Coordinates of C-alpha atoms in Angstrom, one line a residue:
D25 CA 184.6 40.3 95.2
M26 CA 186.7 37.4 93.9
P27 CA 190.2 38.0 92.4
P28 CA 190.2 38.2 88.5
E29 CA 192.5 35.2 88.3
H30 CA 189.6 33.0 89.5
L31 CA 187.5 34.0 86.5
R32 CA 190.4 33.7 84.1
K33 CA 191.1 30.1 85.1
I34 CA 187.4 29.2 84.7
I35 CA 187.3 30.6 81.2
K36 CA 190.6 29.0 80.2
D37 CA 189.5 25.6 81.4
H38 CA 186.2 25.8 79.5
G39 CA 187.8 26.6 76.2
D40 CA 186.7 23.3 74.5
M41 CA 183.2 22.2 75.7
S42 CA 183.4 18.9 73.8
A43 CA 185.3 17.3 76.6
R44 CA 183.5 14.6 78.6
K45 CA 184.2 16.3 81.9
F46 CA 182.0 19.3 80.9
R47 CA 178.9 17.2 80.1
Q48 CA 177.2 18.5 83.3
D49 CA 178.0 22.2 82.3
K50 CA 176.5 21.9 78.8
R51 CA 173.0 22.3 80.2
V52 CA 174.0 25.5 82.0
Y53 CA 175.6 26.9 78.9
L54 CA 172.5 26.3 76.8
G55 CA 170.3 27.8 79.5
A56 CA 172.5 30.9 79.6
L57 CA 171.9 31.4 75.8
K58 CA 168.8 33.5 76.5
Y59 CA 170.8 36.1 78.3
V60 CA 173.5 36.6 75.6
P61 CA 171.7 39.6 74.1
H62 CA 171.6 41.3 77.5
A63 CA 175.3 40.5 78.1
V64 CA 176.2 42.0 74.7
L65 CA 174.1 45.1 75.5
K66 CA 175.8 45.7 78.8
L67 CA 179.2 45.1 77.2
L68 CA 178.7 47.6 74.4
E69 CA 177.0 50.1 76.7
N70 CA 180.2 50.3 78.8
M71 CA 182.6 50.5 75.9
P72 CA 185.7 52.6 76.7
M73 CA 185.9 56.0 75.2
P74 CA 188.8 57.3 73.1
W75 CA 190.1 59.5 75.9
E76 CA 190.4 56.4 78.2
Q77 CA 193.4 54.2 78.0
V78 CA 192.0 51.4 80.1
R79 CA 188.5 50.9 81.6
E80 CA 188.1 48.6 84.5
V81 CA 184.5 47.3 84.8
P82 CA 182.8 45.3 87.5
V83 CA 181.5 42.0 86.2
L84 CA 179.1 39.4 87.4
Y85 CA 179.9 35.9 86.2
H86 CA 178.6 32.3 86.5
V87 CA 180.7 29.9 88.5
T88 CA 180.9 27.6 85.5
G89 CA 182.0 30.4 83.2
A90 CA 178.8 30.1 81.2
I91 CA 178.2 33.9 80.9
T92 CA 179.7 37.2 82.0
F93 CA 177.7 40.4 82.6
V94 CA 179.2 43.9 82.9
N95 CA 177.4 45.1 86.1
E96 CA 177.6 48.8 85.6
I97 CA 175.5 51.7 84.2
P98 CA 177.7 54.3 82.5
W99 CA 176.2 57.5 84.0
V100 CA 177.7 60.7 82.5
I101 CA 177.3 64.4 83.1
E102 CA 175.7 65.6 79.8
P103 CA 177.6 68.9 79.2
V104 CA 180.9 67.2 80.3
Y105 CA 180.3 64.3 77.9
M106 CA 179.6 66.6 75.0
A107 CA 182.7 68.6 75.7
Q108 CA 184.8 65.4 75.8
W109 CA 183.5 64.4 72.3
G110 CA 183.9 67.9 71.1
T111 CA 187.6 67.7 71.8
M112 CA 187.7 64.3 70.2
W113 CA 186.3 65.9 67.0
I114 CA 189.1 68.5 67.1
M115 CA 191.8 65.9 67.6
M116 CA 190.6 63.7 64.8
R117 CA 190.5 66.7 62.4
R118 CA 194.1 67.4 63.4
E119 CA 195.0 63.8 62.9
K120 CA 193.6 63.8 59.4
R121 CA 195.4 67.1 58.6
D122 CA 198.8 66.1 59.9
R123 CA 199.1 62.4 59.1
K124 CA 199.7 61.4 55.5
H125 CA 199.3 57.7 55.6
F126 CA 196.5 56.1 57.5
K127 CA 196.7 52.4 58.3
R128 CA 193.3 51.0 57.4
M129 CA 192.2 48.1 59.6
R130 CA 191.3 44.8 58.1
F131 CA 187.8 43.4 58.9
P132 CA 187.5 41.0 60.4
P133 CA 190.7 41.6 62.4
F134 CA 191.2 38.0 63.3
D135 CA 191.1 34.9 61.1
D136 CA 187.9 32.8 61.0
E137 CA 189.5 29.8 62.6
E138 CA 191.6 31.8 65.2
P139 CA 190.0 31.4 68.6
P140 CA 189.5 34.5 70.9
L141 CA 192.8 35.4 72.6
D142 CA 193.4 34.4 76.2
Y143 CA 193.8 37.6 78.1
G144 CA 196.1 36.2 80.8
D145 CA 198.6 34.7 78.3
N146 CA 198.6 37.3 75.6
L147 CA 197.4 40.7 76.8
L148 CA 197.9 41.0 80.5
D149 CA 201.4 42.4 80.2
V150 CA 200.9 44.3 76.9
E151 CA 200.9 48.1 77.1
P152 CA 197.5 49.5 76.1
L153 CA 197.1 52.0 73.3
E154 CA 197.7 55.6 74.1
A155 CA 194.6 57.6 74.9
I156 CA 193.5 60.5 72.7
Q157 CA 193.4 63.6 74.8
M158 CA 193.7 67.3 73.8
D159 CA 196.3 69.4 75.5
L160 CA 194.2 72.0 77.4
D161 CA 195.4 75.5 78.2
E162 CA 196.2 76.1 81.8
D163 CA 194.6 79.6 81.8
D164 CA 191.7 79.3 79.4
D165 CA 190.7 75.8 80.5
A166 CA 191.6 76.1 84.2
Q167 CA 188.1 75.2 85.3
V168 CA 188.2 71.7 83.7
I169 CA 191.8 70.8 83.1
D170 CA 192.1 68.7 86.3
W171 CA 189.1 66.3 85.7
L172 CA 187.8 66.5 82.1
Y173 CA 189.3 63.2 81.0
D174 CA 188.7 61.3 84.2
S175 CA 186.7 58.0 84.0
K176 CA 184.0 59.6 86.2
P177 CA 184.6 63.4 86.2
L178 CA 184.1 65.1 89.6
A179 CA 183.3 61.8 91.3
D180 CA 186.3 61.9 93.7
E181 CA 186.2 65.7 94.2
A182 CA 186.2 65.5 98.0
E183 CA 189.2 63.2 98.1
S184 CA 191.2 65.3 95.7
D185 CA 190.6 68.4 97.8
S186 CA 192.0 66.8 101.0
D187 CA 195.0 65.2 99.2
S188 CA 196.1 68.3 97.2
D189 CA 199.5 69.6 97.9
E190 CA 199.5 72.8 99.9
E191 CA 202.6 74.1 98.2
D192 CA 201.0 74.0 94.8
H193 CA 199.5 77.5 94.4
G194 CA 197.4 76.6 91.4
A195 CA 195.9 73.6 93.1
M196 CA 195.1 75.6 96.2
I197 CA 193.3 78.3 94.1
R198 CA 191.2 75.6 92.3
A199 CA 190.4 73.9 95.6
A200 CA 189.3 77.2 97.1
A201 CA 187.1 77.8 94.1
R202 CA 185.5 74.4 94.4
K203 CA 184.8 74.9 98.0
A204 CA 183.2 78.3 97.2
V205 CA 181.0 76.7 94.5
G206 CA 180.0 73.7 96.7
R207 CA 179.7 70.1 95.9
R208 CA 179.1 69.6 92.2
I209 CA 178.0 65.9 92.4
N210 CA 175.5 64.5 94.8
G211 CA 177.7 61.7 96.0
P212 CA 178.8 58.1 95.1
T213 CA 175.5 57.4 93.3
Y214 CA 176.5 60.0 90.6
R215 CA 173.0 60.9 89.7
K216 CA 172.8 64.7 90.2
W217 CA 175.2 67.5 89.0
R218 CA 175.4 71.2 89.5
L219 CA 178.1 73.3 87.8
D220 CA 179.0 77.0 88.1
L221 CA 178.9 79.5 85.3
P222 CA 182.7 79.6 84.4
T223 CA 182.8 75.8 84.2
M224 CA 179.7 75.6 82.0
A225 CA 181.1 78.3 79.7
N226 CA 184.4 76.4 79.4
L227 CA 182.5 73.2 78.6
H228 CA 180.3 75.0 76.1
R229 CA 183.4 76.4 74.3
L230 CA 185.0 72.9 74.1
A231 CA 181.8 71.3 72.8
G232 CA 181.4 74.0 70.1
Q233 CA 182.3 71.7 67.3
L234 CA 179.2 69.5 67.9
L235 CA 176.7 72.3 68.6
S236 CA 174.6 74.1 66.0
D237 CA 175.2 77.7 65.2
I238 CA 171.5 78.3 64.7
S239 CA 169.7 79.7 67.8
D240 CA 166.8 81.6 66.1
P241 CA 163.6 79.5 66.5
N242 CA 162.1 81.2 63.4
Y243 CA 164.6 79.2 61.3
F244 CA 162.6 76.1 62.0
Y245 CA 159.2 77.5 60.8
L246 CA 157.4 74.7 58.9
F247 CA 160.5 72.5 59.6
D248 CA 159.7 71.2 63.0
L249 CA 158.0 68.1 64.5
S250 CA 154.5 69.6 64.4
S251 CA 154.8 70.6 60.8
F252 CA 156.1 67.1 59.8
I253 CA 153.2 65.4 61.6
T254 CA 150.8 67.7 59.9
A255 CA 152.4 66.9 56.5
K256 CA 152.1 63.2 57.1
S257 CA 148.4 63.5 58.2
L258 CA 147.7 65.5 55.0
N259 CA 149.7 63.1 52.8
M260 CA 152.1 65.8 51.7
A261 CA 155.8 66.4 51.7
I262 CA 157.4 69.7 52.8
P263 CA 160.1 70.8 50.4
G264 CA 163.4 69.4 51.8
G265 CA 161.5 67.3 54.4
P266 CA 160.8 63.6 54.5
R267 CA 158.1 61.7 52.5
F268 CA 155.8 59.4 54.4
E269 CA 153.3 56.7 53.7
P270 CA 149.7 58.2 53.8
L271 CA 148.3 58.2 57.3
Y272 CA 144.8 57.8 55.9
R273 CA 144.2 55.8 52.8
D274 CA 140.5 56.5 52.4
I275 CA 140.9 60.0 50.9
N276 CA 139.1 60.2 47.6
P277 CA 139.1 63.5 45.7
A278 CA 135.6 62.8 44.5
D279 CA 134.3 62.8 48.0
E280 CA 135.4 66.3 48.8
D281 CA 132.6 68.5 50.3
W282 CA 133.7 71.4 48.2
N283 CA 135.2 71.7 44.7
E284 CA 134.9 74.0 41.7
F285 CA 131.9 72.2 40.4
N286 CA 129.5 72.3 43.4
D287 CA 130.4 75.7 44.6
I288 CA 127.3 77.8 45.0
N289 CA 129.1 80.9 43.9
K290 CA 131.0 79.2 41.1
I291 CA 134.3 80.8 42.0
I292 CA 136.9 78.7 40.2
I293 CA 140.4 78.8 41.6
R294 CA 142.8 77.7 38.9
Q295 CA 146.1 78.5 40.7
P296 CA 147.3 75.5 42.8
I297 CA 147.7 76.1 46.5
R298 CA 151.2 75.7 47.8
T299 CA 152.1 72.9 50.1
E300 CA 153.5 75.3 52.7
Y301 CA 150.1 77.1 52.9
K302 CA 148.3 73.8 53.5
V303 CA 150.7 72.8 56.3
A304 CA 150.8 76.2 57.9
F305 CA 147.0 76.6 57.9
P306 CA 145.6 73.1 57.6
H307 CA 142.0 74.0 58.5
L308 CA 141.8 76.8 55.9
Y309 CA 143.4 75.2 52.9
N310 CA 142.3 71.5 53.3
S311 CA 138.9 69.9 53.0
L312 CA 139.3 67.1 55.5
P313 CA 142.2 67.8 58.0
R314 CA 142.6 65.0 60.5
K315 CA 145.2 64.6 63.3
V316 CA 147.0 67.8 62.4
N317 CA 149.1 69.9 64.7
I318 CA 149.1 73.6 64.7
A319 CA 152.7 74.8 64.8
S320 CA 153.9 78.0 66.2
Y321 CA 153.6 80.9 63.7
H322 CA 156.3 83.2 64.9
A323 CA 158.8 83.7 67.7
P324 CA 160.2 87.1 68.8
A325 CA 163.0 88.2 66.6
L326 CA 166.3 87.1 67.9
Q327 CA 168.9 89.9 68.3
Y328 CA 171.8 87.8 69.7
I329 CA 174.9 87.4 67.4
K330 CA 177.4 84.8 68.5
P331 CA 180.8 86.4 68.7
D332 CA 183.6 84.8 66.7
D333 CA 186.4 86.3 68.8
L334 CA 186.4 85.4 72.5
D335 CA 188.4 88.5 73.4
L336 CA 185.7 90.9 72.3
P337 CA 183.8 92.8 75.0
A338 CA 180.3 91.5 76.0
F339 CA 178.6 94.5 74.3
Y340 CA 180.0 95.5 71.0
Y341 CA 178.8 96.6 67.6
D342 CA 178.9 93.6 65.2
P343 CA 179.6 94.4 61.5
V344 CA 176.8 92.0 60.6
I345 CA 174.3 94.6 61.7
N346 CA 173.4 97.1 59.0
P347 CA 172.8 100.6 60.4
I348 CA 169.8 102.6 59.3
S349 CA 171.0 106.2 58.7
S350 CA 168.7 109.0 59.7
R351 CA 170.5 111.8 57.8
S352 CA 168.0 112.0 55.0
L353 CA 165.1 111.9 57.4
V354 CA 166.5 114.8 59.5
S355 CA 167.2 116.9 56.5
Q356 CA 163.8 116.4 55.0
F357 CA 161.7 116.8 58.1
K358 CA 164.0 119.0 60.1
E359 CA 161.6 122.0 60.6
D360 CA 158.6 119.7 61.3
A361 CA 160.5 117.8 63.9
R362 CA 161.5 120.9 65.8
S363 CA 158.0 122.3 65.8
V364 CA 156.6 119.1 67.2
E365 CA 159.3 119.0 69.9
D366 CA 158.6 122.6 70.9
E367 CA 154.9 121.8 71.1
I368 CA 155.5 118.8 73.4
F369 CA 158.4 120.0 75.5
G370 CA 157.9 123.7 75.4
D371 CA 160.4 126.4 74.8
R372 CA 163.9 125.3 74.2
D373 CA 165.5 128.2 76.0
E374 CA 164.2 126.9 79.4
D375 CA 165.9 123.5 78.7
E376 CA 169.2 125.2 77.9
D377 CA 169.2 127.2 81.1
F378 CA 168.7 124.0 83.3
V379 CA 171.8 122.7 85.0
L380 CA 172.2 119.6 87.2
P381 CA 173.3 120.3 90.8
D382 CA 176.8 119.3 91.7
C383 CA 175.7 116.5 94.1
A384 CA 173.8 114.7 91.3
S385 CA 175.3 111.5 89.9
A386 CA 174.3 109.0 87.2
F387 CA 172.2 106.0 88.1
L388 CA 174.4 102.8 88.6
E389 CA 177.5 105.0 88.1
D390 CA 179.7 102.7 90.2
T391 CA 178.4 99.5 88.6
P392 CA 180.7 98.2 85.8
L393 CA 179.0 97.6 82.4
E394 CA 180.3 94.1 82.3
T395 CA 182.2 91.5 84.4
D396 CA 184.3 88.6 83.5
N397 CA 181.3 86.4 83.3
T398 CA 178.9 88.7 81.4
A399 CA 179.9 87.4 77.9
N400 CA 179.8 83.8 79.2
G401 CA 176.4 84.3 80.7
L402 CA 175.0 85.8 77.4
S403 CA 176.4 82.9 75.4
L404 CA 175.0 80.3 77.8
F405 CA 171.6 82.1 77.8
W406 CA 171.2 81.4 74.1
A407 CA 173.0 78.0 74.2
P408 CA 171.1 74.8 73.3
H409 CA 170.4 72.0 75.8
P410 CA 172.2 70.9 78.0
F411 CA 174.3 74.1 78.3
S412 CA 171.2 76.2 78.9
S413 CA 170.9 74.9 82.6
R414 CA 173.4 74.8 85.4
S415 CA 172.1 71.6 87.1
G416 CA 170.5 68.4 86.1
S417 CA 170.5 64.6 86.3
T418 CA 173.1 62.3 84.8
R419 CA 172.2 60.2 81.8
R420 CA 173.4 56.9 80.3
A421 CA 176.1 57.6 77.8
A422 CA 174.1 55.9 75.0
D423 CA 171.1 58.2 75.6
V424 CA 173.0 61.5 75.0
P425 CA 172.3 62.7 71.5
L426 CA 175.6 64.1 70.2
V427 CA 174.7 65.1 66.6
K428 CA 171.0 64.8 66.5
D429 CA 170.6 68.6 65.9
W430 CA 172.5 68.2 62.6
Y431 CA 169.8 66.5 60.6
M432 CA 167.1 68.6 62.2
E433 CA 168.2 71.5 60.1
H434 CA 167.8 72.1 56.4
C435 CA 170.3 70.3 54.2
P436 CA 173.0 72.8 53.1
Q437 CA 172.9 73.9 49.5
G438 CA 175.0 72.1 46.9
M439 CA 175.1 68.8 48.7
P440 CA 174.9 65.6 46.6
V441 CA 171.7 63.6 46.3
K442 CA 172.8 60.9 48.7
V443 CA 173.4 63.5 51.5
R444 CA 169.9 65.0 51.0
V445 CA 168.4 61.5 51.0
S446 CA 170.2 60.7 54.3
Y447 CA 168.8 63.9 55.8
Q448 CA 165.3 62.9 54.8
K449 CA 165.6 59.3 56.1
L450 CA 166.9 60.5 59.5
L451 CA 164.0 63.0 59.7
K452 CA 161.5 60.3 58.7
N453 CA 162.7 57.9 61.4
Y454 CA 162.6 60.8 64.0
V455 CA 159.0 61.7 63.1
L456 CA 157.8 58.1 63.1
N457 CA 159.5 57.4 66.5
S458 CA 157.8 60.5 67.9
M459 CA 154.4 59.4 66.6
H460 CA 154.6 55.8 67.7
T461 CA 156.0 56.5 71.2
S462 CA 153.5 55.9 74.0
R463 CA 153.8 56.6 77.7
P464 CA 155.3 53.6 79.4
R465 CA 153.0 51.7 81.8
A466 CA 153.8 51.7 85.4
Q467 CA 155.4 48.4 86.2
R468 CA 157.3 46.9 89.1
K469 CA 161.0 47.3 88.4
K470 CA 162.9 44.1 88.4
Y471 CA 166.7 44.0 89.0
L472 CA 168.1 41.0 87.1
F473 CA 171.6 41.3 88.3
R474 CA 170.6 41.7 92.0
Q475 CA 168.7 38.4 91.7
F476 CA 171.6 36.7 90.1
K477 CA 174.1 38.0 92.7
A478 CA 171.9 36.8 95.6
T479 CA 172.3 33.2 94.4
K480 CA 175.4 31.0 95.1
F481 CA 176.0 30.5 91.4
F482 CA 177.2 34.0 90.6
Q483 CA 180.4 35.8 91.7
S484 CA 181.6 39.3 91.1
T485 CA 185.0 40.8 90.3
E486 CA 186.6 43.7 88.4
I487 CA 188.4 43.2 85.1
D488 CA 189.4 45.1 82.0
W489 CA 186.7 45.8 79.4
V490 CA 188.7 44.1 76.7
E491 CA 188.9 40.9 78.8
A492 CA 185.2 41.0 79.4
G493 CA 184.6 41.3 75.6
L494 CA 186.8 38.4 74.8
Q495 CA 185.0 36.3 77.4
V496 CA 181.5 37.2 76.1
C497 CA 182.8 36.3 72.5
R498 CA 184.1 32.9 73.7
Q499 CA 181.0 32.1 75.7
G500 CA 178.6 33.0 72.9
H501 CA 180.6 30.8 70.5
N502 CA 180.5 27.9 72.9
M503 CA 176.7 28.3 73.4
L504 CA 175.9 28.4 69.7
N505 CA 178.2 25.5 69.0
L506 CA 176.5 23.4 71.7
L507 CA 173.1 24.3 70.2
I508 CA 174.2 23.2 66.8
H509 CA 175.4 19.9 68.1
R510 CA 172.3 19.4 70.2
K511 CA 170.3 19.6 67.0
R512 CA 172.7 17.0 65.5
L513 CA 173.7 19.4 62.7
N514 CA 177.2 18.1 62.4
Y515 CA 177.4 19.3 58.8
L516 CA 177.3 23.0 59.9
H517 CA 180.4 24.8 61.2
L518 CA 180.4 28.1 63.2
D519 CA 183.7 29.8 62.9
Y520 CA 185.1 32.2 65.5
N521 CA 183.9 35.3 63.5
F522 CA 180.4 33.8 63.8
N523 CA 179.9 32.8 60.2
L524 CA 177.7 29.7 59.9
K525 CA 179.0 27.6 57.0
P526 CA 178.1 24.2 55.6
I527 CA 181.1 21.7 55.4
K528 CA 179.5 20.0 52.4
T529 CA 176.8 20.4 49.8
L530 CA 173.6 20.1 51.7
T531 CA 170.6 18.1 50.6
T532 CA 167.1 19.5 50.6
K533 CA 166.4 17.6 53.8
E534 CA 169.5 18.9 55.5
R535 CA 168.8 22.5 54.4
K536 CA 165.3 22.3 56.0
K537 CA 166.7 20.8 59.2
S538 CA 169.4 23.5 59.5
R539 CA 167.0 26.4 59.5
F540 CA 167.3 28.5 62.7
G541 CA 164.9 31.0 64.1
N542 CA 165.2 34.7 64.8
A543 CA 166.8 34.3 68.3
F544 CA 169.7 32.2 66.9
H545 CA 170.5 34.7 64.1
L546 CA 170.2 37.6 66.6
C547 CA 172.9 35.9 68.8
V548 CA 175.1 35.3 65.7
A549 CA 174.9 38.9 64.6
E550 CA 175.6 40.2 68.1
G551 CA 178.5 37.8 68.4
T552 CA 179.9 39.3 65.1
L553 CA 179.6 42.8 66.5
V554 CA 181.4 41.8 69.7
S555 CA 184.1 40.1 67.6
L556 CA 184.7 43.2 65.6
G557 CA 184.7 45.4 68.7
N558 CA 187.3 43.1 70.3
G559 CA 189.5 43.4 67.2
L560 CA 189.5 47.2 67.5
S561 CA 190.5 47.0 71.2
V562 CA 193.1 44.3 71.3
P563 CA 196.5 45.9 70.8
I564 CA 198.3 43.0 69.0
E565 CA 199.4 45.0 65.9
R566 CA 200.9 48.4 66.0
V567 CA 197.7 50.3 65.4
C568 CA 197.6 53.9 66.5
S569 CA 194.6 55.2 68.4
G570 CA 193.6 57.4 65.5
D571 CA 193.2 54.3 63.3
A572 CA 191.1 52.4 65.8
L573 CA 188.9 55.5 66.3
Q574 CA 188.6 55.8 62.5
A575 CA 187.5 52.2 62.3
V576 CA 184.8 52.5 64.9
G577 CA 182.5 54.2 62.4
P578 CA 182.5 51.5 59.8
V579 CA 182.0 48.7 62.3
D580 CA 178.2 48.8 62.3
P581 CA 177.8 48.9 58.4
A582 CA 180.5 46.3 58.2
I583 CA 178.4 43.7 60.1
G584 CA 176.4 43.0 57.0
S585 CA 179.3 42.8 54.6
V586 CA 181.7 40.9 56.9
S587 CA 179.3 38.3 58.2
G588 CA 177.2 38.0 55.0
A589 CA 174.1 39.0 56.9
R590 CA 171.8 42.0 56.8
A591 CA 169.7 43.2 59.7
V592 CA 165.9 43.6 59.2
G593 CA 163.8 45.1 62.0
Y594 CA 160.9 43.1 63.3
K595 CA 158.4 43.4 66.1
G596 CA 158.6 40.8 68.8
R597 CA 158.9 40.2 72.5
A598 CA 162.5 41.2 72.4
G599 CA 161.6 44.8 71.8
S600 CA 162.7 47.4 69.3
D601 CA 166.4 46.7 69.7
A602 CA 166.0 43.1 68.4
F603 CA 166.6 42.4 64.7
Q604 CA 166.3 39.3 62.5
V605 CA 169.2 38.4 60.2
H606 CA 168.7 36.9 56.8
M607 CA 171.5 35.6 54.7
D608 CA 172.3 37.6 51.6
P609 CA 171.4 35.8 48.3
Q610 CA 174.4 34.1 46.8
L611 CA 175.8 35.0 43.4
C612 CA 174.1 33.1 40.6
M613 CA 175.9 31.3 37.8
L614 CA 174.6 30.8 34.2
I615 CA 175.5 27.3 33.0
R616 CA 174.8 25.7 29.6
C617 CA 173.8 22.1 29.3
I618 CA 174.6 19.6 26.5
D619 CA 171.1 19.9 25.1
G620 CA 171.4 23.7 24.8
T621 CA 169.3 24.6 27.7
E622 CA 170.5 27.3 30.2
L623 CA 170.2 27.1 33.9
K624 CA 170.8 29.8 36.6
V625 CA 172.1 28.2 39.8
T626 CA 174.1 29.1 42.9
P627 CA 177.8 28.2 43.2
T628 CA 176.9 25.5 45.8
H629 CA 174.2 23.9 43.7
P630 CA 175.0 20.3 42.6
V631 CA 175.1 19.7 38.8
L632 CA 175.7 16.4 36.9
A633 CA 178.8 16.9 34.8
V634 CA 181.2 14.8 32.8
C635 CA 184.9 15.6 32.5
G636 CA 185.7 16.3 28.9
H637 CA 188.4 13.8 28.2
I638 CA 188.3 11.5 25.2
G639 CA 186.2 8.4 25.6
A640 CA 184.2 9.7 28.6
T641 CA 180.7 8.2 28.9
M642 CA 177.7 8.8 31.2
E643 CA 179.3 6.3 33.6
H644 CA 181.9 8.9 34.4
A645 CA 179.3 11.6 35.2
Q646 CA 179.1 12.8 38.8
Y647 CA 177.5 15.5 40.9
I648 CA 179.8 18.4 41.7
P649 CA 179.1 22.0 42.9
A650 CA 178.5 24.5 40.2
G651 CA 181.3 26.7 41.5
D652 CA 183.9 23.9 40.9
L653 CA 183.1 23.6 37.2
T654 CA 185.9 24.3 34.7
A655 CA 186.1 24.5 30.9
D656 CA 186.9 20.8 30.7
H657 CA 183.4 19.8 32.1
S658 CA 180.3 19.1 30.1
I659 CA 177.1 19.7 32.0
V660 CA 174.5 17.0 31.6
C661 CA 171.8 18.4 33.8
S662 CA 171.1 20.2 37.1
A663 CA 170.0 18.3 40.2
L664 CA 166.6 20.1 40.0
V665 CA 165.9 18.7 36.4
S666 CA 164.1 15.4 36.5

């Protein structure tokens, strides 16, 4: 690997690509433009988590500084990752409870004409923001306290065992426990994990804020994927569920094979059939069921009750259970019950005379009713995925669904309409994605970064994630600027927040010439996203970590409002992650001309106006943008009026 200073010098030298000495590199920069979406994807995929103060990432960069890729896949252990985010949820709730004045971040964080910061000059010696970590209990969280907030938990387990201090009694006990359990990660590849029961129980407790309390499968009767697909096939909507476009548009009520007019028995059913009946039994209550799924009718009744107090024994009588008293039954059928017992078991006197021998003992007399892990085992047995298994494969951090189970449940009562609509929209997308997903075709896997690294034009090093983000932002801006100048669109200006603005009022010919395609607007929108992400991560102002974490949520919705663009999905070769960006329509102005006619124009639309001073004639008329009009102007006509 090369030292990071080599990459920093290249990026610093290529700040202004308009210099004549970089005329040979312009072609390389324009050629690298096709890889900008992939660079942004890898950058956002490796974004540091709130519990990390700094994340060093390996990068692959072009020797001219044209593009920088983060060359790493963020593999995570799924239960550990969910436990980490569960503690973040607790910490943010405490932050909101204890702090009175939040400092809201301004978007965009940097000015439009302020270039991306140079990491070596401004940020290299700046202390990073303090990480958000929950103080774990040394007794209750002893299984995970040493490695929960590591960048790669359990990755360096073997080294930590050999380097542990022998005089530290607690460290010796934990090292002995790890040796007894065995290796919990397969090795440096970090692809397989295996955790023991106490560790899984500890992680399950920490992740409890993100997990659902509903473990009874009967709760999801007529509210699961099969029922939603059946409802879409039948062009119906389950109460509380999503509404779909009809799967079949050729359904005509007049073509039904049976109705009340052609029934041979003339049995007329006036009461309408409920939607739930039609979805639960589609072949019975529908005339033409097509592509329907038969959902499970019932699951065995669940008897497990999640304890609220962790100190309770594994087997206890929960007050939620209502006892069925048998006093009235015994008093009413007392004589009948005794006669039946005598008939089956014989005379009661013989039973009373029977005595067990002294050497007899109860079965499993020496076995305790419960151990330290009995309650944990019962809770994990009914726990949702991934806590229901003790081993598995690591996943990409972006592929772990943290709160997916929330919208799979019924919307709580009393919620406003916008919340219910959000539930239905999320369910609708979930069902449509499930229906339109096809099995991937077997293809030969290609490794793009391996091919790049094998050439002499790419080098590798390890830098801070913030530095990589600043470099990608600067490189994307340089590429798009070069493309604009290559098309000789000198009247368009791309600022450092990736807003494309005209520097003058454009003619119709200039407007047509300055139209860009989907790929350009995709790169602009992704550059806006990276710019906002860099603003959250760069610790220039005194921003607490809680404020930055609070601002991460509004970043995605802010893309449209900050950059003046809105994302619209489209199908293309770029795949489902690509999106096309259209500019939002400008505000319209209503202007009144001298002849009494009214025109609705945009603020940048040219209009012919005369300043209202005494003695003004048509010779003084000139075209000015409609947004610059004042009360002293008299509008003659719009540029569109002939």
